[in-house]
Short mmCIF file of C-alpha atoms and ligand atoms in Angstrom, two decimals:
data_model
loop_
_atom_site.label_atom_id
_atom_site.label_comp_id
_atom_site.label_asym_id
_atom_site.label_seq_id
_atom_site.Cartn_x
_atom_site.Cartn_y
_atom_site.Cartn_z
CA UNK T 1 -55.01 -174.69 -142.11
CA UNK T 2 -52.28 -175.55 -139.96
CA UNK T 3 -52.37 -179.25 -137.93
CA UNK T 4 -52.98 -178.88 -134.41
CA UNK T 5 -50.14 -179.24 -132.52
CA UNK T 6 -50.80 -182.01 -129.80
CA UNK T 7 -47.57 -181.25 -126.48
CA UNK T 8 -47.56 -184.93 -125.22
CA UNK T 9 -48.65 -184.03 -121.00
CA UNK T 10 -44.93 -184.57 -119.48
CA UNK T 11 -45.12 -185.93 -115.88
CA UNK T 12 -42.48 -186.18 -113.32
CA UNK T 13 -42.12 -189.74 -112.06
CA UNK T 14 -43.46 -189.70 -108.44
CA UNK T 15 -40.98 -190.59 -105.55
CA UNK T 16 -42.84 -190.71 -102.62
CA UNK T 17 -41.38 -190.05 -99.38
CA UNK T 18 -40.21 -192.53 -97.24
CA UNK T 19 -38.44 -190.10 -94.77
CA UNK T 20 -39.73 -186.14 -94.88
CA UNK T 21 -37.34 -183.40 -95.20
CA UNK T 22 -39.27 -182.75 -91.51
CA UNK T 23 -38.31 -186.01 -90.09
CA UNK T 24 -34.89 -185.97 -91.30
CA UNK T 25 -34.23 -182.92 -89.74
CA UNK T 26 -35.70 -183.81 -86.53
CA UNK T 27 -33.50 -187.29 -86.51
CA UNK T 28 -30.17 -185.17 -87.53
CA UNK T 29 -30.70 -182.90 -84.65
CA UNK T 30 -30.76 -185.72 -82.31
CA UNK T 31 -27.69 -187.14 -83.78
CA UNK T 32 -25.93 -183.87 -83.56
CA UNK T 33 -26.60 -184.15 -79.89
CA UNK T 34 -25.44 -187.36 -79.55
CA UNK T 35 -21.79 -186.52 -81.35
CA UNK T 36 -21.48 -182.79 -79.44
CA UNK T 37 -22.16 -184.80 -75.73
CA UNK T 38 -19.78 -187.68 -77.16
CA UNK T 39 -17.05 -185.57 -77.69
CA UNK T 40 -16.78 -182.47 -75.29
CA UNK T 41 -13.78 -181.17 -75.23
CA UNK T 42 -12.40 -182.66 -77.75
CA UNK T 43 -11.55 -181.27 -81.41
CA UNK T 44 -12.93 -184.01 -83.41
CA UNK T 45 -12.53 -184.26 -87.74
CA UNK T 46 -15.70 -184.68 -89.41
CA UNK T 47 -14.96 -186.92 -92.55
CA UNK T 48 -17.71 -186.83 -95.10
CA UNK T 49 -17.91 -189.21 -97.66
CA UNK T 50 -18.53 -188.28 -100.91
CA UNK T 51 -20.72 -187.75 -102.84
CA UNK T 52 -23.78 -188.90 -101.33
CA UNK T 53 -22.99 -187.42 -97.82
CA UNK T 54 -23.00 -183.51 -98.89
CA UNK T 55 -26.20 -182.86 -97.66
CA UNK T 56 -26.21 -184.47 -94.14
CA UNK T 57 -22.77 -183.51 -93.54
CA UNK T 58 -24.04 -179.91 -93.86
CA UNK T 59 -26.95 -180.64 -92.16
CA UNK T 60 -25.17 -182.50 -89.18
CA UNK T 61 -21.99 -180.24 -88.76
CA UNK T 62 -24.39 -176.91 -88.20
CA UNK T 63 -26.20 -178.76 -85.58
CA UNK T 64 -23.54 -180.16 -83.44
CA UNK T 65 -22.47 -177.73 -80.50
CA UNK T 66 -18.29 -178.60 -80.88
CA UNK T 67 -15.98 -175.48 -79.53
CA UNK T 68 -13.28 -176.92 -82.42
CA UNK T 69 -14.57 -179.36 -85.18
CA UNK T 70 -12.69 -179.99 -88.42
CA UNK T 71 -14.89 -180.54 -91.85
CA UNK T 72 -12.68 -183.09 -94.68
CA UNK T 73 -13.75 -184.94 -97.11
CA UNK T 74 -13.19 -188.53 -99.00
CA UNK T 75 -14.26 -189.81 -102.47
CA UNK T 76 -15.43 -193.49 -102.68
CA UNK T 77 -17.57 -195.00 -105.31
CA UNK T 78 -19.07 -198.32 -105.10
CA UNK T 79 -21.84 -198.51 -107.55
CA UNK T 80 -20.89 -198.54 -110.83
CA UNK T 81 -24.20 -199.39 -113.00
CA UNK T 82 -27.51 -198.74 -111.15
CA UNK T 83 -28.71 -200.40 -107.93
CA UNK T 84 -25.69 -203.17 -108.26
CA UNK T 85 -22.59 -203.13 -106.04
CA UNK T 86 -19.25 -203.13 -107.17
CA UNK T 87 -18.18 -205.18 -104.00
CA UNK T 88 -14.73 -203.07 -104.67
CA UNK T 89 -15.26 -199.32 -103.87
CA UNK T 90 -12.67 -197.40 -105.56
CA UNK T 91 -11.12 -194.09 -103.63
CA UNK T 92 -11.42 -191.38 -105.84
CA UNK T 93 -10.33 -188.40 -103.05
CA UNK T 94 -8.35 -188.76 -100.14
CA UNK T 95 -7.97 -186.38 -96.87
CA UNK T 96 -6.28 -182.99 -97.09
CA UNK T 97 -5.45 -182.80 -93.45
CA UNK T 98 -3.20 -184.96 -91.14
CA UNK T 99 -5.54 -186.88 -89.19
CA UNK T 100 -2.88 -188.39 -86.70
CA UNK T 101 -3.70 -187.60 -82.61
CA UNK T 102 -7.25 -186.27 -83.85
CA UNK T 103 -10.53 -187.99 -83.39
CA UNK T 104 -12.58 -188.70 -86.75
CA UNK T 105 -15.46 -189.15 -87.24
CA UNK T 106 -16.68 -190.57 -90.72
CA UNK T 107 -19.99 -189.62 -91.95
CA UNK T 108 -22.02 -191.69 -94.59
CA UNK T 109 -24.99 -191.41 -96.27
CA UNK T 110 -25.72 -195.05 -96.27
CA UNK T 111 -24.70 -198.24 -95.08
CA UNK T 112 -25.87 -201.10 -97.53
CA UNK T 113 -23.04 -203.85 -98.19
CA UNK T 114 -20.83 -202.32 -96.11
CA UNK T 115 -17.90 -202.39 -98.04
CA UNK T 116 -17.64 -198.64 -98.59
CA UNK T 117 -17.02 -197.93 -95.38
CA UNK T 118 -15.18 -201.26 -94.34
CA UNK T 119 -12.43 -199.97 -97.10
CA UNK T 120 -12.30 -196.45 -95.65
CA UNK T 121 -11.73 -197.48 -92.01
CA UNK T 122 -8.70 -199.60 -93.28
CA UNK T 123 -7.49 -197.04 -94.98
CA UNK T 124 -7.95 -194.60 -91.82
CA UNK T 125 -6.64 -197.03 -89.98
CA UNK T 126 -3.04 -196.43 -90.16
CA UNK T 127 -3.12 -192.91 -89.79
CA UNK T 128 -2.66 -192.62 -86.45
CA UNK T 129 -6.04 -191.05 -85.26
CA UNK T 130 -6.83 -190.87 -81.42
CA UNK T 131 -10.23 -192.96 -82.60
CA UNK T 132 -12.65 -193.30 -85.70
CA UNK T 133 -16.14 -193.76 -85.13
CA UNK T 134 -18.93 -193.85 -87.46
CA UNK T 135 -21.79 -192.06 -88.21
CA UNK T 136 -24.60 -193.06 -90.62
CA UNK T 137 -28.08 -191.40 -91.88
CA UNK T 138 -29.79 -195.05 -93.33
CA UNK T 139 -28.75 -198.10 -92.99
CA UNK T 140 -29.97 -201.24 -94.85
CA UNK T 141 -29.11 -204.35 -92.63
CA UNK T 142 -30.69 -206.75 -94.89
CA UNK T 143 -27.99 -206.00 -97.53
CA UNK T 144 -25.10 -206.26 -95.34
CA UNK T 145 -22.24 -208.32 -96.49
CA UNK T 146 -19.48 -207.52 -94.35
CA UNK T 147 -19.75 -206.22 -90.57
CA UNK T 148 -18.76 -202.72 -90.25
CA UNK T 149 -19.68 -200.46 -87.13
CA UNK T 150 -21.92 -197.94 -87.00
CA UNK T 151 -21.92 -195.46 -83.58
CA UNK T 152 -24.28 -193.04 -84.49
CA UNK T 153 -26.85 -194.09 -86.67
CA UNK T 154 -30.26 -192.15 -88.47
CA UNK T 155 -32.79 -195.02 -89.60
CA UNK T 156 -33.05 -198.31 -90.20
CA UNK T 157 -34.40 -199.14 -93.68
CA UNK T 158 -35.69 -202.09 -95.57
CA UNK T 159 -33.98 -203.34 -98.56
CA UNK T 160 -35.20 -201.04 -101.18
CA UNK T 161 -33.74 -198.35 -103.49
CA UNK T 162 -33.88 -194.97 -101.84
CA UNK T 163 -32.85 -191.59 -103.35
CA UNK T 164 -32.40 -187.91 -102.19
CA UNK T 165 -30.72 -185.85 -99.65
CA UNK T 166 -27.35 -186.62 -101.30
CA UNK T 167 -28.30 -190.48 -102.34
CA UNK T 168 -28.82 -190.59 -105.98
CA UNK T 169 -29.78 -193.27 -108.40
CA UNK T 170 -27.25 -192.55 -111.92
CA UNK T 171 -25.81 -189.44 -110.55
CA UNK T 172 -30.05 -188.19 -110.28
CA UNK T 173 -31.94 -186.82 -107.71
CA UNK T 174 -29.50 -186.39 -105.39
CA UNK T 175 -31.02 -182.54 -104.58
CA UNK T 176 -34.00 -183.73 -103.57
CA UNK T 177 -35.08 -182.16 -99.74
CA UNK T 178 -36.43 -185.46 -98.75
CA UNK T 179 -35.56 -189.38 -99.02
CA UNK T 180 -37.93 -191.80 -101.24
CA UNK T 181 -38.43 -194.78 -102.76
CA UNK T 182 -37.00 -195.40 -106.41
CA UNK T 183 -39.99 -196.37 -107.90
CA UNK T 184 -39.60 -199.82 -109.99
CA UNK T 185 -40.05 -198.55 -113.19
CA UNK T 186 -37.64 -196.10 -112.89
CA UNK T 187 -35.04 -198.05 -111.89
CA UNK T 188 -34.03 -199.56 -115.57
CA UNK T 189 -33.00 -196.22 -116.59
CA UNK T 190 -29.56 -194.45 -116.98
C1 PRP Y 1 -23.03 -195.03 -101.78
C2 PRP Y 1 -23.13 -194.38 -100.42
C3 PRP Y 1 -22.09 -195.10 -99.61
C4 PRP Y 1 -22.01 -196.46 -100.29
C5 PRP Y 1 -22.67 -197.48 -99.44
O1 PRP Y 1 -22.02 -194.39 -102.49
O2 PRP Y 1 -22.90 -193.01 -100.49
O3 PRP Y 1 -20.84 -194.45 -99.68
O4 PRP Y 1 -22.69 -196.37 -101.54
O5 PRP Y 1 -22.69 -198.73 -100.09
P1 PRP Y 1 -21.92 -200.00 -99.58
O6 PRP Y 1 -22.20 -200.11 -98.11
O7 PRP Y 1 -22.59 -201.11 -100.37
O8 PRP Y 1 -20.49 -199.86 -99.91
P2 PRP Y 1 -21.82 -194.54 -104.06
O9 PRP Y 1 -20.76 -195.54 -104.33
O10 PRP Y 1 -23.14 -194.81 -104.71
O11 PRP Y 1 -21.24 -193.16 -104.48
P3 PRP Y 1 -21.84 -191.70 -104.20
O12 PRP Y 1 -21.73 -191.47 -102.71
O13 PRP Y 1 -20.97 -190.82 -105.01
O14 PRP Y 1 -23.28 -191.70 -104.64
#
């Protein structure tokens, strides 16, 4: 007779949510508002930042009411190894259209040291844009080490490891639909 064959019960680490796919749409609508009645009639360039920004970007761009908005992206990376900052984010895509006389507007994920998007605005900088102002889903004030502005800005969080909606933890659960909590345990994982 054959040994019974025992399937270990495999569950799925629970993130719970700190912000609901529900509440996160209800903030990004407001925040669409805010951009479309900050810039009428003007033809504004929506800079994403990638990667973690996919989602909201999306998410933002289709709310806002704009008669002429450009969509571009930029690559930065700042963690290299799990919840630790590099402190030296390195560029890993630049723009693909001239940004010079246009007003940009970059568009993060999240704000935590701040040197992300401290790096990108001096690299904007010099490009001749009519302004650049900032937009952010989450920031985490707490973790701040350099002072970067933020004009249009989703929720303030406390200093704890957050995933989904484009934020990932190791390149992983960035597709989630809502924004939680890295649980502890999970955390010492690649
Ligand atoms: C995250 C996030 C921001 C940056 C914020 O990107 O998307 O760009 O960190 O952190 P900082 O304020 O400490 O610089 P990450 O480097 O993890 O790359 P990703 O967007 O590809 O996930």
């Amino acid at each position: 007779m054959l040994p019974e064959i025992i399937t270990p019960e495999i569950t799925a680490p629970k993130i719970e949510p700190l912000f609901t796919a529900e509440a996160i749409h209800e903030r990004v609508k407001e925040l669409a508002d805010e951009i479309t009645a900050d810039y009428q009639n003007e033809e504004p360039v929506l800079v994403g930042v990638l990667k973690g920004s996919f989602i909201f970007l999306a998410d933002l761009a289709r709310e806002t009411n704009l008669h002429a908005l450009q969509i571009d992206f930029m690559g930065v990376e700042s963690y290299k190894k799990g919840t630790k900052s590099s402190r030296q984010p390195i560029i890993t895509k630049d723009l693909s259209i001239d940004i010079s006389d246009h007003h940009v507007l970059l568009v993060e994920d999240i704000v935590d040291t701040g040197y992300s998007l401290q790096t990108l605005m001096k690299i904007l900088s010099v490009r001749s844009a009519k302004s650049i102002k900032t937009c952010a889903l989450l920031s985490k004030p707490d973790r701040r080490e350099v002072e970067v502005p933020i004009d249009f800005l989703g929720f303030t969080i406390p200093d704890e490891f957050v995933v989904g909606y484009g934020l990932d933890f190791n390149q992983k659960y960035r597709e989630l639909p809502y924004i939680g909590i890295l649980p502890k345990e999970l955390q010492g994982q690649t």
